[in-house]
PDB file of C-alpha atoms in Angstrom:
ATOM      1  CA  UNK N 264      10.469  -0.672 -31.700  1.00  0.00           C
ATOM      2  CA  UNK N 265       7.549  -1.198 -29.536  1.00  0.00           C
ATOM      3  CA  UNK N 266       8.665  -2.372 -25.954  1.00  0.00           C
ATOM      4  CA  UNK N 267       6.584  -5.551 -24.116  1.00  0.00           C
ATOM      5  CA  UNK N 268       2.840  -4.492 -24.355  1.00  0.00           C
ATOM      6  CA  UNK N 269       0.676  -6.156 -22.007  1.00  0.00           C
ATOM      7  CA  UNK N 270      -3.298  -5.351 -21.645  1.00  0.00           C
ATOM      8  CA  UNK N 271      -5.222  -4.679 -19.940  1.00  0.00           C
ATOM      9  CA  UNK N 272      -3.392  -2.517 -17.219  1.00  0.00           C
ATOM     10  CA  UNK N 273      -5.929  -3.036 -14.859  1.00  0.00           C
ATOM     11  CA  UNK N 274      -8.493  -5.622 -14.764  1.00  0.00           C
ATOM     12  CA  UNK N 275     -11.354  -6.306 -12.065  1.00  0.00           C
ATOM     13  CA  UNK N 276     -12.967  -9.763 -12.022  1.00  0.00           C
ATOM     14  CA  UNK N 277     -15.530 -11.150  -9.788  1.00  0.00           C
ATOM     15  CA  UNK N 278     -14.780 -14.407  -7.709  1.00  0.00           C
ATOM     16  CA  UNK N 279     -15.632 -17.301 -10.150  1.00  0.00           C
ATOM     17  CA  UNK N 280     -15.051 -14.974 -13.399  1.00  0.00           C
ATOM     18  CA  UNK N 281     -12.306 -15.993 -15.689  1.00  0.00           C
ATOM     19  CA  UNK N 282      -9.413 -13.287 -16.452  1.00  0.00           C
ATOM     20  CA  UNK N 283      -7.305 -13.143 -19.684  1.00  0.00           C
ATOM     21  CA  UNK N 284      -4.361 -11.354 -19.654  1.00  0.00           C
ATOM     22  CA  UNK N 285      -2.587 -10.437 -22.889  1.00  0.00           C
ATOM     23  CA  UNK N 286       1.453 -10.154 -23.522  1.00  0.00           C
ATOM     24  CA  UNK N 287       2.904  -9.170 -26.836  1.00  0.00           C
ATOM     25  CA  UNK N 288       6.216  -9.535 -26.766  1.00  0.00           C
ATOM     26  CA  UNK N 289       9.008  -7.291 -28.289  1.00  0.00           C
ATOM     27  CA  UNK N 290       9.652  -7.550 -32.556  1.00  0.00           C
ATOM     28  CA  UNK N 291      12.301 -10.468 -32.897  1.00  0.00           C
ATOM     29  CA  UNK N 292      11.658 -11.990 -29.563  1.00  0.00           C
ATOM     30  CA  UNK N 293      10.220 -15.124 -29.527  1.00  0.00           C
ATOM     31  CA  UNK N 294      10.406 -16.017 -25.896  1.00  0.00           C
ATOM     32  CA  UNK N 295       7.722 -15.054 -23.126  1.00  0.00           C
ATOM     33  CA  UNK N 296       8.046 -15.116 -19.561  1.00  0.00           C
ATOM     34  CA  UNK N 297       5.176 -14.844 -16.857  1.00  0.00           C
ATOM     35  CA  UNK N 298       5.719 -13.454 -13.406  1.00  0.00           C
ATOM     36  CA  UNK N 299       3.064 -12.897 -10.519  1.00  0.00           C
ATOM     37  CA  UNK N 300       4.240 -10.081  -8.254  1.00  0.00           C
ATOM     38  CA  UNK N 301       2.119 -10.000  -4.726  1.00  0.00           C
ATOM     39  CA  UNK N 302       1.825  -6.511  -3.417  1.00  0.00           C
ATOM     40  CA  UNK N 303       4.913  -6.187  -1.477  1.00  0.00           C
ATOM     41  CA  UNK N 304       6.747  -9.204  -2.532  1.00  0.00           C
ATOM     42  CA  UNK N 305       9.136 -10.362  -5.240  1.00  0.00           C
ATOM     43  CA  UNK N 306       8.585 -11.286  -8.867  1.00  0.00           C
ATOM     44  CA  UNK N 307       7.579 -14.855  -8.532  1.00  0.00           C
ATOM     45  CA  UNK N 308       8.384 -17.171 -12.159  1.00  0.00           C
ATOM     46  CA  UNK N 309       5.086 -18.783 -13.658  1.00  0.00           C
ATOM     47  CA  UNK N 310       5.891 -19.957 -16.747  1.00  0.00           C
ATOM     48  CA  UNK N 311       8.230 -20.134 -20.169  1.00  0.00           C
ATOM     49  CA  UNK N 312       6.718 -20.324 -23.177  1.00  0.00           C
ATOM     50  CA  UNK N 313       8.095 -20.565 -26.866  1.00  0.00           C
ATOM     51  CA  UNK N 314       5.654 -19.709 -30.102  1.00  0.00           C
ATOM     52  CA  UNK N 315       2.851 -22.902 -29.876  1.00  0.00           C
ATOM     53  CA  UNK N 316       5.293 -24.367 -26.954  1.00  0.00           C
ATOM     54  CA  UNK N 317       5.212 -24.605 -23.402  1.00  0.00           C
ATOM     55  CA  UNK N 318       8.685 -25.020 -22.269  1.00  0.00           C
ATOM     56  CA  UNK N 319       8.662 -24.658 -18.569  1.00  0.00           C
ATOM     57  CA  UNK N 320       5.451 -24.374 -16.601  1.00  0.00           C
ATOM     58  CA  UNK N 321       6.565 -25.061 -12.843  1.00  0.00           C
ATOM     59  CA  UNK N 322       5.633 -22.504 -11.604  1.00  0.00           C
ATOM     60  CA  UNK N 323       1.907 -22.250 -12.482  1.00  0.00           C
ATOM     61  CA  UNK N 324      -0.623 -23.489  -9.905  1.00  0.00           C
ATOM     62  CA  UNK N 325      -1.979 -27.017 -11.135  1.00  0.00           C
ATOM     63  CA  UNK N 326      -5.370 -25.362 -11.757  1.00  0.00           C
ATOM     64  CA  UNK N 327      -7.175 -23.033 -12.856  1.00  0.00           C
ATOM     65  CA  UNK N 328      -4.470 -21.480 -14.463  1.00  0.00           C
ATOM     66  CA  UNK N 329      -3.097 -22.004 -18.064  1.00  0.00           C
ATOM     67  CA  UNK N 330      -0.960 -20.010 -20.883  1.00  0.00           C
ATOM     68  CA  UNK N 331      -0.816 -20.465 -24.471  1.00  0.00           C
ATOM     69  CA  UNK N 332       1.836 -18.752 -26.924  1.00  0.00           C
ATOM     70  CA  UNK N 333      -0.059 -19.201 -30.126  1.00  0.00           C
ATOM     71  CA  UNK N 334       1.666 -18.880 -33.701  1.00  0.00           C
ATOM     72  CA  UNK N 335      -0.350 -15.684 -34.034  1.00  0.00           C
ATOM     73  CA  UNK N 336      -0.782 -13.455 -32.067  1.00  0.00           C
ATOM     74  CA  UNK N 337      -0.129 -12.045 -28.091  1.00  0.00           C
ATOM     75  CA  UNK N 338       0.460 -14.766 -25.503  1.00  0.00           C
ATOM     76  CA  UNK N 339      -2.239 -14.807 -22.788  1.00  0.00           C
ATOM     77  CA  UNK N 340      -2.354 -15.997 -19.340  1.00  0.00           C
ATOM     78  CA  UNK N 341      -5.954 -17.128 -18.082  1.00  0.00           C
ATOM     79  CA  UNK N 342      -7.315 -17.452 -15.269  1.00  0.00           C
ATOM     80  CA  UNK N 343     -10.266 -19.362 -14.836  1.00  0.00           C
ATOM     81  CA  UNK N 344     -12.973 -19.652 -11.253  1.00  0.00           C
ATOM     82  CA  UNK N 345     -10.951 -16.504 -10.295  1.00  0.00           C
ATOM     83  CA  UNK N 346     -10.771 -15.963  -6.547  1.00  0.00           C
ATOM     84  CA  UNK N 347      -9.099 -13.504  -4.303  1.00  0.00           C
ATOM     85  CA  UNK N 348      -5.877 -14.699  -3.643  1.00  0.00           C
ATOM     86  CA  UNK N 349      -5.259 -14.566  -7.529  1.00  0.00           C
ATOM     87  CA  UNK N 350      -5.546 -10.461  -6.886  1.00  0.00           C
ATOM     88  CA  UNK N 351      -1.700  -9.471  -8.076  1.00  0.00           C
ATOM     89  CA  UNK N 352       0.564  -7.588 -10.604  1.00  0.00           C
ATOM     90  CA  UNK N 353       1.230 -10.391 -13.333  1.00  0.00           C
ATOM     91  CA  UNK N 354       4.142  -9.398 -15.348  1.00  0.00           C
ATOM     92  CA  UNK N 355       5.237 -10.230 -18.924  1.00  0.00           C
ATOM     93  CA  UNK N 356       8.700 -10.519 -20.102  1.00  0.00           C
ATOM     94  CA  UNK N 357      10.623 -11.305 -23.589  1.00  0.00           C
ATOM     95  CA  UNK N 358      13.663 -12.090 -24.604  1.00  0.00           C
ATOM     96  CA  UNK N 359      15.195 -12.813 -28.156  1.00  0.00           C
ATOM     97  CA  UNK N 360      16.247 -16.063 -29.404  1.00  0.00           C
ATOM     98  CA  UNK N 361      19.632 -15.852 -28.222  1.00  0.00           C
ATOM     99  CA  UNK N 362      19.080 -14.637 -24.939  1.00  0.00           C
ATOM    100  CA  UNK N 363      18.016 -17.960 -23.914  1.00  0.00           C
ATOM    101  CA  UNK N 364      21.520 -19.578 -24.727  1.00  0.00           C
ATOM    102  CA  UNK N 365      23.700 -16.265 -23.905  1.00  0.00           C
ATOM    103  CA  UNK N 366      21.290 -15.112 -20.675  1.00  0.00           C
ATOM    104  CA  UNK N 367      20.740 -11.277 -22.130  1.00  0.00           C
ATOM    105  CA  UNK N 368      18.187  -9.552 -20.354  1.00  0.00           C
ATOM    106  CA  UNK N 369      14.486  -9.434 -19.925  1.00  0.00           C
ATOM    107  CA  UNK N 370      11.963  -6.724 -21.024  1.00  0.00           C
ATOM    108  CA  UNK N 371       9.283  -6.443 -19.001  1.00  0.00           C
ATOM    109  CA  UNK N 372       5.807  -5.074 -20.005  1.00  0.00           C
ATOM    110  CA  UNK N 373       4.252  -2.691 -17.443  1.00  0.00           C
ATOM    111  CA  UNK N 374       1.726  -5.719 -16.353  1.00  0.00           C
ATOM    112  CA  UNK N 375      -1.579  -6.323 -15.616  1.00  0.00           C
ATOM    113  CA  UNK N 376      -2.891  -5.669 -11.967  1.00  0.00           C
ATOM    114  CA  UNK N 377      -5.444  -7.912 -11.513  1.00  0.00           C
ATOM    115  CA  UNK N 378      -7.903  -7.208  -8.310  1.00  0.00           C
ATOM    116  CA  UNK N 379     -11.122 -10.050  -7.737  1.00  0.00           C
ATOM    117  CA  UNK N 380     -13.787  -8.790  -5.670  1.00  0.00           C
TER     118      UNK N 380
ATOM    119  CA  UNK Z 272      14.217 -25.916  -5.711  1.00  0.00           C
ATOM    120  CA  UNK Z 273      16.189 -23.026  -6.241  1.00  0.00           C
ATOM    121  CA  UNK Z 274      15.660 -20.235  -3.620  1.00  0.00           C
ATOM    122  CA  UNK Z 275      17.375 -16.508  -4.188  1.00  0.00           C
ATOM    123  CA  UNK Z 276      17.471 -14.360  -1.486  1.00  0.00           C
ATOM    124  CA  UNK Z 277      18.081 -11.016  -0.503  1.00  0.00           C
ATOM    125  CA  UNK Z 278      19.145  -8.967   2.246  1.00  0.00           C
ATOM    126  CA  UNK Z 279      17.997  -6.479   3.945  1.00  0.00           C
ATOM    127  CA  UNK Z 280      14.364  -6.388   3.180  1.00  0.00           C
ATOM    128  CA  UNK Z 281      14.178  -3.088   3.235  1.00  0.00           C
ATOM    129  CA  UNK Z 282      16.457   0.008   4.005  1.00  0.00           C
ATOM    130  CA  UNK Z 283      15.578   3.768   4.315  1.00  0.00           C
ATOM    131  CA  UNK Z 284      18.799   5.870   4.441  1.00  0.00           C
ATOM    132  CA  UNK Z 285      18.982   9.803   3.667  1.00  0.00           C
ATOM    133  CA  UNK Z 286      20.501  11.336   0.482  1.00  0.00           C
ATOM    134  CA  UNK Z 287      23.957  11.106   0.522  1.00  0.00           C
ATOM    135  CA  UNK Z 288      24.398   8.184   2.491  1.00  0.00           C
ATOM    136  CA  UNK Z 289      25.554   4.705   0.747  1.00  0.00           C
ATOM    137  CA  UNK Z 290      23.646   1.483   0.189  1.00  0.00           C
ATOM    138  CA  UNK Z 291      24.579  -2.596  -0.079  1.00  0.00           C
ATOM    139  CA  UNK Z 292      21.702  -5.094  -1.118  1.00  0.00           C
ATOM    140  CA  UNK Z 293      23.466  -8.783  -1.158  1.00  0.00           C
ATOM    141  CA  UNK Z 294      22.029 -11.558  -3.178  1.00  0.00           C
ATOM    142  CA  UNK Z 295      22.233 -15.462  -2.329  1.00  0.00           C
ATOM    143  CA  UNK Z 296      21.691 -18.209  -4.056  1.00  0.00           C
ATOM    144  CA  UNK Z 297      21.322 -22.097  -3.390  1.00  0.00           C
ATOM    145  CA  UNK Z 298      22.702 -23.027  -6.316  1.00  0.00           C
ATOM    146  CA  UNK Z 299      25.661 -22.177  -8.170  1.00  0.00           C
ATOM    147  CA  UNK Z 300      24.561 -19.417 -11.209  1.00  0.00           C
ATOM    148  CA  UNK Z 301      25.839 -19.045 -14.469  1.00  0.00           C
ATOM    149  CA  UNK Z 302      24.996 -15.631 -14.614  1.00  0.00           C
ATOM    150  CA  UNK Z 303      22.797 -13.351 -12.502  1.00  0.00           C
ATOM    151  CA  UNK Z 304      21.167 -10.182 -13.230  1.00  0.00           C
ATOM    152  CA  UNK Z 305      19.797  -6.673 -11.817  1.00  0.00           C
ATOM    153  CA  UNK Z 306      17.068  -5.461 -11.919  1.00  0.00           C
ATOM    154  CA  UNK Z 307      15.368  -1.996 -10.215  1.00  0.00           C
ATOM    155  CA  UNK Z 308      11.669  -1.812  -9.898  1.00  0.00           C
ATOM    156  CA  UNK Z 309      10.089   1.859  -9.191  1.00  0.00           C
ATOM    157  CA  UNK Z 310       6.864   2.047  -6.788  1.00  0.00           C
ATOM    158  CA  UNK Z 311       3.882   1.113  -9.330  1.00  0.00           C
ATOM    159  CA  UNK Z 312       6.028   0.261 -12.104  1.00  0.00           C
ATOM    160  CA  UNK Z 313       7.791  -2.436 -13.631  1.00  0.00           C
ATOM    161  CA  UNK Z 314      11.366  -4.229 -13.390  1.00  0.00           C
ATOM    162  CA  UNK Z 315      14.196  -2.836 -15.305  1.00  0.00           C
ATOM    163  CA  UNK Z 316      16.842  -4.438 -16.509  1.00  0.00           C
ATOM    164  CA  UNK Z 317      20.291  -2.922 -14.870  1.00  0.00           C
ATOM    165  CA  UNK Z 318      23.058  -4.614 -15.742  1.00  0.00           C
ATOM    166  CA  UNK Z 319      24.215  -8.928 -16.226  1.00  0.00           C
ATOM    167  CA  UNK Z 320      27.223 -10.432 -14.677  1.00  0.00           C
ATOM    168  CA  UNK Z 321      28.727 -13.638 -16.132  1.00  0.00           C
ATOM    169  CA  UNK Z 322      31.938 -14.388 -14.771  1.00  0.00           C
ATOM    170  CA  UNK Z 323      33.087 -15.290 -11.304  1.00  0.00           C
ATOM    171  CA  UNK Z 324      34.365 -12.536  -9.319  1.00  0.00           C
ATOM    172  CA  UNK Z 325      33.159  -9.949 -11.860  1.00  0.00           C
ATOM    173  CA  UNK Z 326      32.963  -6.248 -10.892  1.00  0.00           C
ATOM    174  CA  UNK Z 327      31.046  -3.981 -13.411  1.00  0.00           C
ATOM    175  CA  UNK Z 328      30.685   0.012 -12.594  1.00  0.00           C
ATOM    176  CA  UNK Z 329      27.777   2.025 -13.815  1.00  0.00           C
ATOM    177  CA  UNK Z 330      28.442   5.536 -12.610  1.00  0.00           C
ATOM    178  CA  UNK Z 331      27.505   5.404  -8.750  1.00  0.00           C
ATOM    179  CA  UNK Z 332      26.702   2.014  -8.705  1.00  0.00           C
ATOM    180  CA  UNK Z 333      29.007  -1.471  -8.166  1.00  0.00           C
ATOM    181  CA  UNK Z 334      27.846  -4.867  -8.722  1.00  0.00           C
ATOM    182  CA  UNK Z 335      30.075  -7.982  -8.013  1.00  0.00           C
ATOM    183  CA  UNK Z 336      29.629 -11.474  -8.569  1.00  0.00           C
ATOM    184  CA  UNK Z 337      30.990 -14.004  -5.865  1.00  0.00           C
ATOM    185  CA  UNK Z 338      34.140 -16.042  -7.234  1.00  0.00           C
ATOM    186  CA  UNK Z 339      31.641 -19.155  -6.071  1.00  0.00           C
ATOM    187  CA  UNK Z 340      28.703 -17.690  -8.697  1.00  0.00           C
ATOM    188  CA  UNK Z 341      26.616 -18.112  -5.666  1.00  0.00           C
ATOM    189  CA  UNK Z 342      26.028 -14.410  -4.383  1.00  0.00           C
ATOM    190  CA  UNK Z 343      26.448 -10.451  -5.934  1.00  0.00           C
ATOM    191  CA  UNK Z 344      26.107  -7.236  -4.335  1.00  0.00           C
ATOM    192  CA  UNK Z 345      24.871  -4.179  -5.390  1.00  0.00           C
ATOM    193  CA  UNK Z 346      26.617  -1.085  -3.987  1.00  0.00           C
ATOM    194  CA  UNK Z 347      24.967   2.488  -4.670  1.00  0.00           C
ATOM    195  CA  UNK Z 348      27.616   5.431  -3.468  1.00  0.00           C
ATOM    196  CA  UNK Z 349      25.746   8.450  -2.467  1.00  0.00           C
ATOM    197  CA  UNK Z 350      22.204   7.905  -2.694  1.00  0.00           C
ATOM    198  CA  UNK Z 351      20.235  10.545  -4.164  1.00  0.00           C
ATOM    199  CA  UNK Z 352      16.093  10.671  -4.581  1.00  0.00           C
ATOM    200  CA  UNK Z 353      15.817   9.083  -7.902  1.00  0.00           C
ATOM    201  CA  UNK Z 354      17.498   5.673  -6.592  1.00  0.00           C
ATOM    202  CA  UNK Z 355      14.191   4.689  -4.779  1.00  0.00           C
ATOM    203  CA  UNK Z 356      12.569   2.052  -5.760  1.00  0.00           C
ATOM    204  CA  UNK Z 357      13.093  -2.355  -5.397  1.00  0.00           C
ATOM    205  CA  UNK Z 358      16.452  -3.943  -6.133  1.00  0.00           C
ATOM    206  CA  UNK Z 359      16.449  -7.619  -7.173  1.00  0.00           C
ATOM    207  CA  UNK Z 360      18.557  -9.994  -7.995  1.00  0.00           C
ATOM    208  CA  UNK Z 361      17.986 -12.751 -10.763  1.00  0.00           C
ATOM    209  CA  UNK Z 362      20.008 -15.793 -11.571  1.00  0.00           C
ATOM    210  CA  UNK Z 363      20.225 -18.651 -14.018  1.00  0.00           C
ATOM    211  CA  UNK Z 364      21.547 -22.174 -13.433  1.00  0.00           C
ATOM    212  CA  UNK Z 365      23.144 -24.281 -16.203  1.00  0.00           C
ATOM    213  CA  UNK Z 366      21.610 -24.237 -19.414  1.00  0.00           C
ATOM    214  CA  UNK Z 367      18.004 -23.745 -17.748  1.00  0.00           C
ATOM    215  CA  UNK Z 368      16.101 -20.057 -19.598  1.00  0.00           C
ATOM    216  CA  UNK Z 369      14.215 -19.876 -16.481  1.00  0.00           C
ATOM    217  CA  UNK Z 370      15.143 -16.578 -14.733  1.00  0.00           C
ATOM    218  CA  UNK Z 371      14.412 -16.889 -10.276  1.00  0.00           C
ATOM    219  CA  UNK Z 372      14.462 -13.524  -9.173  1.00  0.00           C
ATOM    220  CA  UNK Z 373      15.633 -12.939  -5.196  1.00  0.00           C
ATOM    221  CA  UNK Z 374      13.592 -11.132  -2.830  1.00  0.00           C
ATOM    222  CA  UNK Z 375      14.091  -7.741  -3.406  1.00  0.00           C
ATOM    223  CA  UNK Z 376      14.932  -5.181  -0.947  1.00  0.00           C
ATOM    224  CA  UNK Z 377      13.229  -2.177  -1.173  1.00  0.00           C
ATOM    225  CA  UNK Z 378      15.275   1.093  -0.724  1.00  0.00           C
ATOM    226  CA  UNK Z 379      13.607   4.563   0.478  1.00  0.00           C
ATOM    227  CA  UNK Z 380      15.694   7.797   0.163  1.00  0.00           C
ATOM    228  CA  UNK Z 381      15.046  11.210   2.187  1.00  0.00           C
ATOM    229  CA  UNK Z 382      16.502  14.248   2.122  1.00  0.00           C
TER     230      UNK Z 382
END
């Protein structure tokens, strides 16, 4: 069983470029998590996502930034008009059905590292 | 909203020595969880407490859960090299999926 695979590991963007960031999630889980992780700093929660539903997004700047857990497919976090405060480690995490309800734990991908230049 | 925090930041001690990270919440948790990040890599999951005042042992390290649900601590006996790395905390309140991770403290390790 395949752990969390995010791609790419690293990714360089130019200021005003648009990043996508791809998360597939664990077989069986149907829950995605994204975390942005500042060099130094804590894991910080973006957003919760089911398959084709947004379930909690509070924590994902107002623009610019969206995410999208299609029927099909990897979930991906983009990034649009990149600039240089979006340079981070954004993390992926999944969880199976019932680790919503009975709070089981979280596998993490190994993330993307995003730098803008 | 709900803030997590952790204490110290960071602490360097050398092998052999012990280490506490405490975790504090602003809300009341229904469960918090572990987790132990090594430099470049990624969080892994360590171990989930549910109930208040819980105290769960994995080899040379302790976790407990406050009889509130509002803080744990991690306690490693006898650091050795291969415990270096970021300790955080992460709780859950009520029914929400949401996982808010504390701030981490970061623990270095000599000889």
């Amino acid at each position: 069983n395949a752990g969390v695979m995010q791609n790419p590991r690293h990714l360089v963007r130019r200021r005003g470029q648009e990043a996508r960031l791809r998360c597939s999630p664990m077989k069986g889980h149907s829950h995605v998590y994204w975390y942005r992780q500042l060099p130094e700093e804590g894991l910080k929660f973006m957003v919760y996502l089911q398959k084709e539903n947004i379930i909690d997004e509070s924590g994902m700047p107002k623009e610019r930034f969206s995410a999208e857990f299609p029927k099909e497919g990897p979930s991906i976090l983009r990034i649009q008009q990149v600039v240089r405060g979006d340079s981070a480690a954004y993390f992926c995490a999944s969880s199976p059905v019932k680790g919503v309800q009975l709070g089981t734990e979280a596998f993490f991908g190994q993330g993307t590292r995003l730098t803008v230049v | 909203g709900q803030q997590v925090m952790q204490i110290p930041q960071y602490q360097h001690v050398q092998e052999g020595e012990d280490f506490t990270t405490y975790c504090n919440s602003s809300t009341t948790l229904s469960n918090i969880q572990w987790y132990k990040q090594r430099p470049g890599g990624h969080p892994v999951f360590l171990i989930q407490l549910v109930k208040s005042g819980e105290v769960k042992k994995q080899k040379r390290l302790t976790f407990q859960f406050g009889e509130a649900k509002k803080n744990s601590s991690l306690h490693i006996t006898a650091t050795q090299t291969t415990d270096v790395g970021t300790y955080f905390c992460a709780g859950r309140t009520g029914t929400a999926s949401k996982l808010t991770f504390g701030t981490g403290t970061r623990l270095q390790v000599t000889l």
